[in-house]
Coordinates of C-alpha atoms in Angstrom, one line a residue:
M1 CA 143.0 -20.8 58.6
T2 CA 141.2 -20.6 54.7
T3 CA 139.6 -18.4 53.2
V4 CA 136.5 -18.7 50.6
L5 CA 136.7 -16.2 47.5
P6 CA 133.7 -14.8 46.2
V7 CA 131.2 -16.1 44.5
A8 CA 129.8 -12.4 42.1
T9 CA 125.5 -11.9 42.6
A10 CA 123.5 -12.7 39.0
A11 CA 123.5 -8.6 38.5
G12 CA 127.3 -9.2 38.7
V13 CA 127.1 -11.5 35.9
R14 CA 124.6 -9.8 33.7
R15 CA 127.2 -6.7 33.9
A16 CA 129.8 -8.5 33.0
A17 CA 128.3 -9.7 30.2
W18 CA 126.8 -6.4 29.0
R19 CA 130.7 -5.1 29.4
E20 CA 132.2 -8.4 26.8
I21 CA 129.3 -7.4 25.0
Y22 CA 129.6 -3.9 25.2
S23 CA 133.2 -4.5 24.5
D24 CA 132.7 -5.9 21.3
R25 CA 129.6 -4.4 19.7
W26 CA 130.1 -3.3 16.4
L27 CA 130.7 -7.1 16.0
F28 CA 127.8 -8.0 18.4
S29 CA 125.6 -5.2 16.3
G30 CA 126.8 -7.2 12.7
A31 CA 126.2 -10.8 14.2
M32 CA 122.7 -9.6 15.1
V33 CA 121.8 -7.8 11.9
V34 CA 122.7 -11.0 10.1
N35 CA 121.0 -13.2 12.6
M36 CA 117.9 -11.4 11.8
L37 CA 118.2 -12.0 8.5
A38 CA 118.7 -15.6 8.6
A39 CA 115.3 -15.9 10.5
G40 CA 113.4 -13.8 8.4
A41 CA 114.7 -15.7 5.4
G42 CA 113.9 -18.7 7.1
L43 CA 110.2 -17.4 7.9
L44 CA 109.2 -17.0 4.1
M45 CA 109.5 -20.8 3.4
P46 CA 106.6 -22.3 5.7
L47 CA 104.8 -19.0 4.4
L48 CA 105.5 -19.7 0.6
L49 CA 104.8 -23.3 1.4
G50 CA 101.2 -22.3 2.7
R51 CA 100.8 -20.4 -0.8
I52 CA 101.4 -23.5 -3.0
V53 CA 98.6 -25.3 -1.1
D54 CA 96.9 -22.8 -1.4
A55 CA 97.0 -22.6 -5.2
V56 CA 96.9 -26.0 -5.0
T57 CA 93.3 -26.7 -3.7
D58 CA 91.8 -22.9 -4.9
T59 CA 93.3 -22.7 -8.6
P60 CA 92.6 -24.1 -11.8
E61 CA 95.3 -26.9 -12.5
H62 CA 96.7 -25.7 -15.9
A63 CA 97.5 -21.6 -13.5
A64 CA 98.3 -23.5 -10.1
L65 CA 101.3 -25.4 -12.0
A66 CA 102.6 -22.0 -13.4
T67 CA 102.5 -20.2 -10.0
V68 CA 103.8 -23.9 -7.9
D69 CA 106.7 -23.2 -10.3
R70 CA 107.2 -19.8 -9.2
L71 CA 106.8 -20.3 -5.5
A72 CA 109.0 -23.1 -5.9
L73 CA 111.4 -21.3 -7.3
A74 CA 111.2 -18.3 -4.3
I75 CA 111.7 -21.2 -2.0
L76 CA 114.8 -22.0 -4.1
V77 CA 116.2 -18.9 -3.5
V78 CA 115.1 -18.1 -0.2
T79 CA 116.6 -21.2 0.6
V80 CA 119.4 -20.6 -0.4
A81 CA 120.1 -17.3 1.3
H82 CA 118.9 -18.5 4.5
I83 CA 121.9 -21.1 4.6
V84 CA 124.5 -18.3 3.7
L85 CA 123.0 -16.0 6.0
L86 CA 122.8 -18.6 8.6
R87 CA 126.6 -19.6 7.7
Y88 CA 127.4 -16.2 7.7
A89 CA 126.1 -15.3 11.6
Q90 CA 127.4 -18.4 12.8
L91 CA 131.0 -16.5 11.3
L92 CA 130.4 -13.4 13.3
C93 CA 128.7 -14.9 16.1
Y94 CA 131.8 -17.2 16.6
R95 CA 134.3 -14.7 15.7
F96 CA 133.0 -12.4 18.7
G97 CA 133.1 -15.7 21.3
E98 CA 136.6 -16.0 20.5
R99 CA 137.7 -12.5 21.6
A100 CA 135.4 -12.4 24.3
A101 CA 136.9 -15.6 25.7
A102 CA 140.3 -14.5 25.1
R103 CA 139.2 -11.6 27.6
I104 CA 137.9 -13.4 30.5
R105 CA 140.9 -15.1 30.4
E106 CA 143.3 -12.0 30.2
R107 CA 141.1 -10.5 32.9
F108 CA 141.0 -13.7 35.0
L109 CA 144.6 -13.5 34.5
D110 CA 145.2 -10.2 35.9
R111 CA 142.6 -10.3 38.8
T112 CA 144.4 -13.8 40.5
L113 CA 148.1 -11.7 40.2
A114 CA 146.4 -8.8 41.8
L115 CA 144.3 -10.8 44.7
P116 CA 145.7 -9.2 47.9
G117 CA 149.0 -11.8 49.1
S118 CA 147.3 -12.4 52.2
M119 CA 143.7 -14.0 50.1
V120 CA 146.4 -15.6 48.1
E121 CA 148.3 -17.8 50.9
H122 CA 144.6 -18.0 53.1
A123 CA 142.7 -19.1 49.8
T124 CA 142.4 -23.0 49.0
T125 CA 144.6 -24.4 45.9
G126 CA 141.9 -26.5 44.8
D127 CA 138.6 -23.9 44.8
L128 CA 141.7 -21.1 42.6
I129 CA 142.3 -23.9 40.6
T130 CA 139.3 -24.8 39.6
R131 CA 138.0 -21.0 38.6
G132 CA 141.3 -20.8 36.2
T133 CA 140.7 -23.9 34.6
A134 CA 137.1 -25.9 34.8
D135 CA 135.0 -22.3 35.2
V136 CA 137.2 -20.8 32.7
N137 CA 136.5 -23.5 30.4
A138 CA 133.0 -23.9 30.8
V139 CA 132.8 -20.0 30.0
V140 CA 134.7 -20.4 27.0
L141 CA 132.7 -22.8 25.9
M142 CA 129.9 -21.5 26.0
L143 CA 131.0 -18.2 24.2
R144 CA 132.4 -20.3 21.6
S145 CA 130.2 -23.1 20.7
M146 CA 126.5 -22.4 23.2
A147 CA 126.5 -18.8 22.2
P148 CA 126.5 -18.6 18.7
Q149 CA 123.9 -21.5 18.4
L150 CA 121.9 -19.9 21.0
F151 CA 121.7 -16.9 20.1
L152 CA 120.6 -18.0 16.7
A153 CA 118.1 -20.1 18.6
A154 CA 116.4 -16.9 20.4
V155 CA 116.2 -14.6 17.4
Q156 CA 114.7 -17.6 15.0
L157 CA 112.2 -18.6 17.7
L158 CA 110.9 -14.3 18.4
F159 CA 110.4 -14.8 15.0
L160 CA 108.3 -17.8 14.3
M161 CA 106.2 -16.5 17.9
V162 CA 105.7 -13.6 16.1
A163 CA 105.3 -14.6 12.5
V164 CA 102.6 -17.4 13.6
L165 CA 100.6 -14.5 15.9
L166 CA 100.6 -12.1 12.3
L167 CA 99.6 -14.8 10.3
D168 CA 96.4 -15.8 12.2
P169 CA 95.9 -14.1 15.3
M170 CA 94.1 -16.7 17.3
L171 CA 95.2 -20.3 15.4
G172 CA 99.0 -18.7 16.7
G173 CA 97.9 -17.6 19.7
S174 CA 95.8 -20.8 20.5
G175 CA 99.2 -22.5 19.9
L176 CA 101.5 -20.5 22.0
A177 CA 99.5 -21.2 24.7
T178 CA 100.1 -24.5 25.6
L179 CA 103.4 -23.4 26.1
T180 CA 102.5 -21.7 28.8
V181 CA 103.4 -25.2 30.4
A182 CA 106.9 -25.3 29.3
V183 CA 107.3 -21.6 30.3
F184 CA 106.0 -22.8 33.9
A185 CA 107.8 -25.9 34.3
L186 CA 111.4 -23.9 33.4
R187 CA 110.6 -21.5 35.6
S188 CA 110.7 -23.5 38.4
Y189 CA 114.0 -25.0 36.9
L190 CA 115.2 -22.0 37.3
R191 CA 115.1 -20.8 40.8
R192 CA 116.5 -23.9 41.8
A193 CA 118.8 -24.3 39.4
E194 CA 121.3 -21.4 40.0
A195 CA 122.1 -22.5 44.1
A196 CA 122.3 -26.4 42.6
Y197 CA 124.8 -25.2 40.3
L198 CA 127.0 -22.9 42.1
W199 CA 126.9 -26.5 45.1
Q200 CA 128.4 -28.6 41.9
A201 CA 131.1 -26.2 40.9
M202 CA 132.3 -25.4 44.9
S203 CA 131.9 -29.2 45.4
A204 CA 134.3 -30.2 42.1
G205 CA 136.9 -27.7 43.6
Q206 CA 136.5 -29.4 47.2
V207 CA 137.3 -32.7 45.1
N208 CA 141.0 -30.5 43.7
E209 CA 141.8 -29.3 47.0
A210 CA 141.6 -33.2 48.6
V211 CA 143.6 -34.5 45.9
I212 CA 146.1 -31.3 45.5
T213 CA 146.9 -31.3 49.0
T214 CA 147.5 -35.3 49.5
V215 CA 149.7 -35.5 46.1
Q216 CA 151.6 -32.6 47.5
G217 CA 152.0 -33.6 51.0
A218 CA 152.8 -37.6 50.0
R219 CA 155.6 -37.7 51.9
T220 CA 154.4 -36.3 54.8
V221 CA 151.3 -38.3 54.2
E222 CA 153.3 -41.6 54.1
A223 CA 155.4 -40.6 57.5
L224 CA 152.8 -39.8 59.7
G225 CA 150.5 -42.9 58.6
M226 CA 147.9 -40.4 57.1
D227 CA 146.7 -42.1 54.2
R228 CA 143.5 -43.8 55.7
S229 CA 142.6 -40.5 56.6
R230 CA 143.3 -38.5 53.3
I231 CA 141.3 -41.5 51.5
R232 CA 138.5 -40.7 54.2
L233 CA 138.4 -37.1 53.4
A234 CA 139.2 -37.9 49.6
D235 CA 135.8 -40.4 49.8
S236 CA 133.8 -37.6 51.6
T237 CA 134.4 -34.9 49.2
I238 CA 133.6 -37.3 46.2
A239 CA 130.4 -38.7 47.9
A240 CA 129.4 -35.1 48.6
S241 CA 130.5 -34.0 44.4
R242 CA 127.9 -36.8 43.7
Q243 CA 125.4 -35.2 45.8
A244 CA 125.8 -32.1 43.7
R245 CA 125.9 -33.6 40.5
L246 CA 122.4 -35.8 41.3
S247 CA 121.0 -32.7 42.6
T248 CA 120.8 -31.0 39.0
L249 CA 120.3 -34.3 37.2
R250 CA 117.0 -34.3 39.4
L251 CA 116.3 -30.9 38.2
R252 CA 116.8 -32.0 34.6
T253 CA 115.3 -34.9 34.6
R254 CA 111.7 -33.0 36.3
L255 CA 112.0 -30.6 33.3
F256 CA 112.4 -32.5 30.4
P257 CA 110.0 -34.2 30.2
V258 CA 107.1 -31.9 30.4
V259 CA 108.8 -29.5 28.1
E260 CA 108.7 -32.0 25.8
I261 CA 104.9 -32.5 26.0
A262 CA 104.9 -28.9 25.7
C263 CA 106.4 -28.5 22.6
A264 CA 104.1 -31.4 20.9
L265 CA 101.1 -29.3 22.1
P266 CA 101.0 -26.6 19.8
V267 CA 101.5 -28.0 16.8
V268 CA 98.8 -31.0 17.7
G269 CA 96.4 -27.8 19.0
V270 CA 97.2 -25.6 15.9
L271 CA 96.0 -28.9 13.3
V272 CA 92.5 -29.6 15.4
L273 CA 91.8 -26.3 15.7
G274 CA 92.4 -25.1 12.7
G275 CA 90.8 -28.0 10.6
W276 CA 88.1 -27.5 12.4
L277 CA 87.7 -23.9 11.1
H278 CA 88.7 -24.7 7.6
R279 CA 86.2 -27.4 7.4
N280 CA 83.7 -23.9 8.5
D281 CA 85.0 -22.1 5.6
M282 CA 86.7 -19.5 9.0
I283 CA 90.1 -20.3 7.0
A284 CA 92.5 -21.0 4.5
L285 CA 94.3 -24.4 4.0
G286 CA 97.3 -22.8 3.3
T287 CA 97.3 -20.7 6.3
V288 CA 96.9 -23.7 8.6
V289 CA 99.7 -25.4 7.0
A290 CA 102.5 -22.2 7.2
A291 CA 101.0 -21.9 11.2
A292 CA 101.7 -25.9 12.1
L293 CA 104.7 -25.7 10.0
Y294 CA 106.0 -22.2 11.9
L295 CA 104.9 -24.0 15.3
Q296 CA 106.5 -27.2 14.4
R297 CA 109.7 -25.1 13.8
L298 CA 109.4 -24.2 17.0
I299 CA 110.6 -27.7 18.2
D300 CA 114.4 -26.7 16.9
P301 CA 115.5 -24.2 19.2
L302 CA 113.6 -25.1 22.1
N303 CA 115.5 -28.5 21.7
L304 CA 118.3 -26.6 21.0
F305 CA 117.7 -25.0 24.5
M306 CA 117.4 -27.7 26.3
M307 CA 120.6 -29.9 24.7
W308 CA 122.3 -27.0 26.6
L309 CA 120.0 -26.2 29.2
D310 CA 123.1 -28.2 31.9
Q311 CA 126.0 -26.6 29.8
I312 CA 124.0 -22.8 30.7
Q313 CA 123.9 -23.5 34.0
S314 CA 127.5 -24.4 34.4
A315 CA 128.3 -22.0 32.5
T316 CA 126.2 -19.4 34.4
A317 CA 127.7 -20.9 37.9
A318 CA 131.4 -20.7 36.4
F319 CA 131.3 -17.4 35.1
A320 CA 129.4 -16.2 38.7
R321 CA 133.1 -17.5 40.5
I322 CA 135.7 -16.1 38.1
E323 CA 134.0 -13.0 38.3
G324 CA 133.6 -13.4 42.1
V325 CA 137.5 -12.9 42.0
A326 CA 137.7 -9.5 41.4
L327 CA 135.8 -9.1 45.0
A328 CA 137.9 -10.2 46.4
R329 CA 140.2 -8.4 49.6
S330 CA 142.6 -8.9 52.4
P331 CA 140.7 -9.8 55.3
G332 CA 140.2 -7.2 57.0
A333 CA 141.5 -4.9 54.7
D334 CA 140.0 -1.4 54.7
P335 CA 139.5 -1.0 50.7
V336 CA 139.8 3.6 51.5
S337 CA 142.5 3.5 53.5
S338 CA 144.3 1.3 51.7
A339 CA 144.1 2.4 48.2
A340 CA 144.0 6.2 49.7
T341 CA 147.3 6.4 52.2
E342 CA 150.6 6.5 51.0
P343 CA 153.5 5.5 53.9
A344 CA 155.6 8.4 54.6
D345 CA 158.7 6.8 55.1
A346 CA 160.2 2.7 55.1
R347 CA 160.1 2.4 58.4
I348 CA 158.7 -0.5 60.0
V349 CA 157.2 -0.2 63.8
C350 CA 154.7 -3.2 65.6
A351 CA 153.2 -2.5 68.5
D352 CA 152.2 -5.6 70.4
V353 CA 151.2 -7.5 67.7
H354 CA 148.9 -10.7 69.0
F355 CA 148.1 -13.4 66.1
A356 CA 146.6 -16.7 65.8
Y357 CA 145.8 -19.3 63.1
G358 CA 142.1 -19.4 63.6
S359 CA 141.0 -20.5 66.4
G360 CA 144.6 -21.8 67.6
R361 CA 146.7 -20.3 70.3
E362 CA 148.3 -17.2 69.9
V363 CA 151.5 -17.8 67.5
L364 CA 152.9 -14.9 68.4
K365 CA 151.7 -12.3 71.7
G366 CA 152.8 -9.0 72.5
I367 CA 155.4 -8.3 69.8
D368 CA 157.0 -4.6 70.1
L369 CA 160.0 -3.7 67.1
D370 CA 160.9 -0.6 65.8
I371 CA 162.9 -1.3 62.0
R372 CA 165.0 2.1 61.5
P373 CA 165.3 2.0 57.3
G374 CA 168.4 0.8 56.3
E375 CA 168.4 -1.6 59.0
R376 CA 169.9 -5.1 58.1
I377 CA 167.8 -7.3 61.3
A378 CA 168.0 -11.0 62.0
I379 CA 165.5 -12.8 63.5
V380 CA 166.5 -15.8 65.5
G381 CA 165.1 -18.3 67.9
P382 CA 164.5 -21.9 68.0
S383 CA 161.8 -24.1 65.9
G384 CA 158.1 -22.9 66.6
A385 CA 158.9 -19.8 68.0
G386 CA 157.3 -17.5 65.5
K387 CA 160.0 -16.3 63.7
S388 CA 158.1 -17.7 60.3
T389 CA 154.5 -16.2 61.0
L390 CA 156.1 -12.9 62.3
G391 CA 157.9 -12.5 58.5
R392 CA 154.4 -13.3 56.4
L393 CA 153.1 -10.5 59.4
L394 CA 155.8 -8.2 58.4
A395 CA 155.5 -8.7 54.9
G396 CA 151.8 -8.0 54.9
L397 CA 150.8 -11.5 53.9
D398 CA 148.4 -11.6 57.2
A399 CA 147.3 -9.0 59.6
P400 CA 147.8 -9.0 63.4
G401 CA 145.0 -10.4 65.4
R402 CA 145.9 -7.3 67.4
G403 CA 148.2 -4.7 67.8
S404 CA 149.6 -3.3 64.9
I405 CA 152.4 -3.1 61.7
T406 CA 152.6 0.2 60.4
V407 CA 154.9 1.2 57.4
G408 CA 155.4 5.0 57.4
G409 CA 152.7 5.2 59.7
V410 CA 150.3 2.9 57.5
P411 CA 149.0 -0.5 58.2
I412 CA 151.4 -2.9 55.9
A413 CA 148.5 -5.4 55.3
E414 CA 145.8 -3.1 53.9
L415 CA 148.5 -1.7 51.1
A416 CA 146.9 -2.5 47.7
P417 CA 149.2 -5.3 46.5
D418 CA 150.7 -3.5 43.5
R419 CA 152.5 -0.8 46.5
L420 CA 153.0 -3.6 48.9
R421 CA 155.3 -4.9 46.2
R422 CA 157.2 -2.1 46.0
Q423 CA 157.2 -1.7 49.1
V424 CA 158.0 -5.2 50.7
I425 CA 159.2 -8.4 49.5
L426 CA 159.0 -11.7 51.3
V427 CA 161.5 -14.5 49.7
T428 CA 160.8 -17.9 51.3
Q429 CA 162.7 -21.3 49.9
E430 CA 159.5 -21.9 47.7
H431 CA 159.9 -20.7 44.3
H432 CA 159.2 -21.7 41.0
I433 CA 160.3 -21.4 37.5
F434 CA 158.0 -20.7 34.5
R435 CA 159.0 -22.8 31.1
D436 CA 159.7 -20.0 29.0
T437 CA 163.5 -18.2 28.5
L438 CA 165.6 -17.5 31.3
R439 CA 165.3 -13.5 30.1
E440 CA 161.1 -14.1 30.8
N441 CA 161.6 -15.6 33.7
L442 CA 163.7 -13.1 35.2
R443 CA 161.3 -9.7 33.9
L444 CA 158.8 -11.1 35.5
A445 CA 160.0 -8.7 38.6
A446 CA 161.3 -5.6 36.1
P447 CA 159.7 -6.0 32.6
A448 CA 161.9 -3.2 31.6
A449 CA 165.5 -4.6 32.1
T450 CA 168.2 -4.9 30.0
D451 CA 169.9 -7.6 29.6
A452 CA 172.6 -6.1 31.4
E453 CA 170.6 -5.6 34.6
L454 CA 169.5 -8.9 34.3
T455 CA 173.3 -10.2 33.9
A456 CA 174.1 -8.0 36.5
A457 CA 171.5 -9.7 38.9
L458 CA 172.3 -12.7 38.6
S459 CA 176.0 -12.2 38.9
A460 CA 174.9 -10.1 42.5
V461 CA 173.4 -13.6 43.6
G462 CA 176.1 -15.8 43.0
A463 CA 174.4 -17.7 39.8
S464 CA 177.5 -17.1 37.4
W465 CA 176.2 -20.4 35.6
A466 CA 173.2 -18.5 33.5
T467 CA 175.6 -17.0 31.3
E468 CA 177.0 -20.2 30.0
L469 CA 174.1 -21.4 29.1
P470 CA 173.2 -21.7 25.2
D471 CA 171.6 -18.7 23.9
Y472 CA 171.4 -16.8 27.1
P473 CA 169.4 -15.0 27.7
D474 CA 167.2 -16.6 25.7
T475 CA 167.6 -20.0 27.2
L476 CA 164.8 -22.0 27.0
L477 CA 164.0 -23.6 31.1
D478 CA 162.2 -26.8 30.1
G479 CA 163.6 -30.1 29.9
R480 CA 166.9 -29.5 28.3
H481 CA 167.7 -27.1 31.0
Q482 CA 165.2 -27.6 33.7
L483 CA 167.3 -26.3 37.2
D484 CA 167.5 -27.9 40.6
D485 CA 166.5 -26.1 44.1
A486 CA 169.7 -24.7 44.1
R487 CA 169.7 -22.5 40.9
A488 CA 166.2 -21.7 41.4
Q489 CA 166.4 -20.1 44.4
Q490 CA 169.4 -18.3 43.0
L491 CA 167.1 -17.0 40.1
S492 CA 164.0 -16.6 42.5
L493 CA 166.8 -13.8 44.1
A494 CA 167.7 -12.3 40.8
R495 CA 164.1 -11.8 40.9
V496 CA 163.9 -9.7 44.1
L497 CA 166.9 -7.7 43.3
L498 CA 165.3 -6.8 40.0
A499 CA 162.2 -5.4 41.5
D500 CA 164.3 -3.2 43.9
P501 CA 162.2 -3.2 47.2
H502 CA 161.9 -0.9 50.1
T503 CA 162.5 -3.8 52.7
L504 CA 163.4 -7.2 51.7
I505 CA 162.3 -10.4 54.2
L506 CA 164.5 -13.6 54.0
D507 CA 163.3 -16.5 55.3
E508 CA 164.9 -19.5 54.8
A509 CA 165.8 -18.1 51.2
T510 CA 169.2 -19.4 50.9
A511 CA 168.6 -22.7 52.6
M512 CA 168.4 -24.7 49.4
L513 CA 172.0 -23.1 48.7
D514 CA 175.0 -24.7 50.6
P515 CA 176.9 -23.6 53.2
T516 CA 179.8 -21.4 51.3
T517 CA 177.3 -20.3 48.8
A518 CA 174.8 -19.2 50.9
R519 CA 177.4 -16.6 52.6
D520 CA 178.4 -15.4 49.2
T521 CA 174.7 -14.7 48.3
E522 CA 173.8 -13.1 51.3
R523 CA 177.0 -11.0 51.2
G524 CA 176.2 -10.3 47.8
L525 CA 172.5 -9.2 48.4
A526 CA 173.4 -6.8 51.1
A527 CA 176.2 -5.4 48.9
I528 CA 173.4 -4.5 46.3
L529 CA 170.7 -3.7 49.0
S530 CA 172.6 -1.5 50.6
G531 CA 170.0 1.6 52.1
R532 CA 167.7 -0.6 52.1
T533 CA 166.0 -2.9 54.9
V534 CA 166.8 -6.4 54.7
I535 CA 165.4 -8.7 57.8
A536 CA 166.1 -11.9 57.6
V537 CA 164.7 -15.1 59.5
A538 CA 168.2 -16.6 60.2
H539 CA 168.2 -20.5 60.5
R540 CA 172.1 -20.2 60.1
L541 CA 173.6 -18.0 62.8
Q542 CA 176.1 -16.5 60.8
T543 CA 173.8 -15.2 59.0
A544 CA 172.9 -13.2 62.0
H545 CA 176.8 -12.1 62.6
D546 CA 176.5 -10.0 59.9
A547 CA 173.5 -7.9 61.0
D548 CA 173.0 -4.6 63.2
R549 CA 170.5 -5.9 65.4
I550 CA 169.2 -9.4 65.9
A551 CA 166.2 -10.2 67.8
V552 CA 166.2 -13.4 69.3
M553 CA 162.5 -14.5 69.6
E554 CA 161.1 -17.4 72.2
D555 CA 157.7 -18.9 72.3
G556 CA 155.8 -16.3 70.6
R557 CA 157.8 -12.8 72.0
I558 CA 160.9 -11.4 71.3
V559 CA 163.8 -12.3 74.5
E560 CA 166.2 -10.0 73.5
L561 CA 167.5 -7.8 71.0
G562 CA 171.0 -6.2 70.7
T563 CA 174.0 -6.8 68.5
H564 CA 175.8 -10.1 67.9
T565 CA 178.5 -8.6 70.7
E566 CA 175.9 -7.5 73.3
L567 CA 173.8 -10.4 72.9
L568 CA 177.2 -12.4 73.6
A569 CA 178.1 -10.5 76.7
R570 CA 174.0 -10.9 78.2
R571 CA 175.2 -14.9 78.0
G572 CA 171.3 -15.1 77.2
S573 CA 169.1 -17.7 74.9
Y574 CA 170.9 -16.1 71.9
A575 CA 174.4 -16.6 73.6
S576 CA 173.3 -20.6 73.8
L577 CA 172.2 -20.5 70.4
W578 CA 175.3 -19.2 68.8
R579 CA 177.3 -22.1 71.4
A580 CA 175.6 -24.6 70.0
W581 CA 175.9 -23.3 66.3
H582 CA 179.8 -24.1 67.3
G583 CA 179.2 -27.1 68.6

């Protein structure tokens, strides 16, 4: 059962963009002012050149030379000012882009870490990875490289259009009118582009998902002879991605020729109309030259927009996917109750719990279980009985299909992610060690923990080897000090102790440890977590022996419940498991 992460609407993307501008409004305002000054300086050059043409054609030779010299010096000064202002405007825009990119990266990471556990579990790996890598990089590229250039081009384009209209309304208006062809072509493109580029981004995520899951399960694929089916899946996702890219390519190939022709028409039109007006003494030649130069300079910003158009659409679609992470919620969660309701205590009650993955058969069938605060309970049973599934539901990673699982009267799956982590933590044999110091790896669970608290947590899980590492606790866990699975699992358990949850669920949490170390670690955990609720999905029955109560599961149901002594006396399923465990 997978969940597709949401995508923000166009309005949501606009709000997010405005939020970035407002966050750094003074720098953005400064960049806008300098851009306008640079564009204004650029407008003077064609105007001065037109004055030179008028001076040469309408002024006596001896006076024309002096006028041309003055105008040429003015052009030189304006050119230097234009270059300086342009470079400074680019600097301010790049600075704004880098700051905004940093904020977006940090916000995406914060939102991803704040996602409900069930959402992370059911979201496809490829989609989440693509949003955090390719999509973030596309937005960063837009802010860092495209946005400064496009902002400058937009200001220049606006100023040039205003200037040509002020120079001569009839001449300028006739030239700009021919640009309507490009406007209509662009509108037609934009109507189709958003969906096409979202499809392209989603198909890239599907390719990543197919490749990543195949690589991660390579041994299983080889053992079960699934290589051909996985190759067919990869081929189909690549083919879909190719079709998505071809669809955006077709949109661009229809648009670009039309815009290129439309950009050349204004200059041609102004020269033809301006030549006729000048011949009939209705306009000065310098005005025609200046108008033609203004319209000629429109081509540069328009070409820049066309050059970046593909990346703009890709970045917009990527931004929508990044912002969509903030809209993700647990399936079936009630955002009002989860945010406002606080559990009355740590008592966990399962009432007639049914659960199935997707549309498949039920894995849990009417589970009733009352777990008292501070109780140590073990869940045992044969493989496929539903033990791990029940552990996931007790941890709030999934919500029951029918029935309820509550803690202190509140549905566990509806607790806000940060509140849920303080209430209950699920520890499995899966773990991750970051390439950072031992101290920072442990402080993920408790940022304010002291070195003494770190040492105590490591000692409690039998990880005394950690204190012998060089530069402890600032040892860098990289290639030189890479931890094996057993030590990494101990480090994960130490994190749990530092997090200090009300309820701890252990599902094969000591599977990587040898039996003696595992038993010592479990006893150490029990001593440290005295007074806390501990639920152990027990694959080693010795763990069940030490529990206050044992729940025996078969075929998705709890068939026995009691202490070790009571269940042995009943001579039922648990007694059979115990005899098999001891040979």
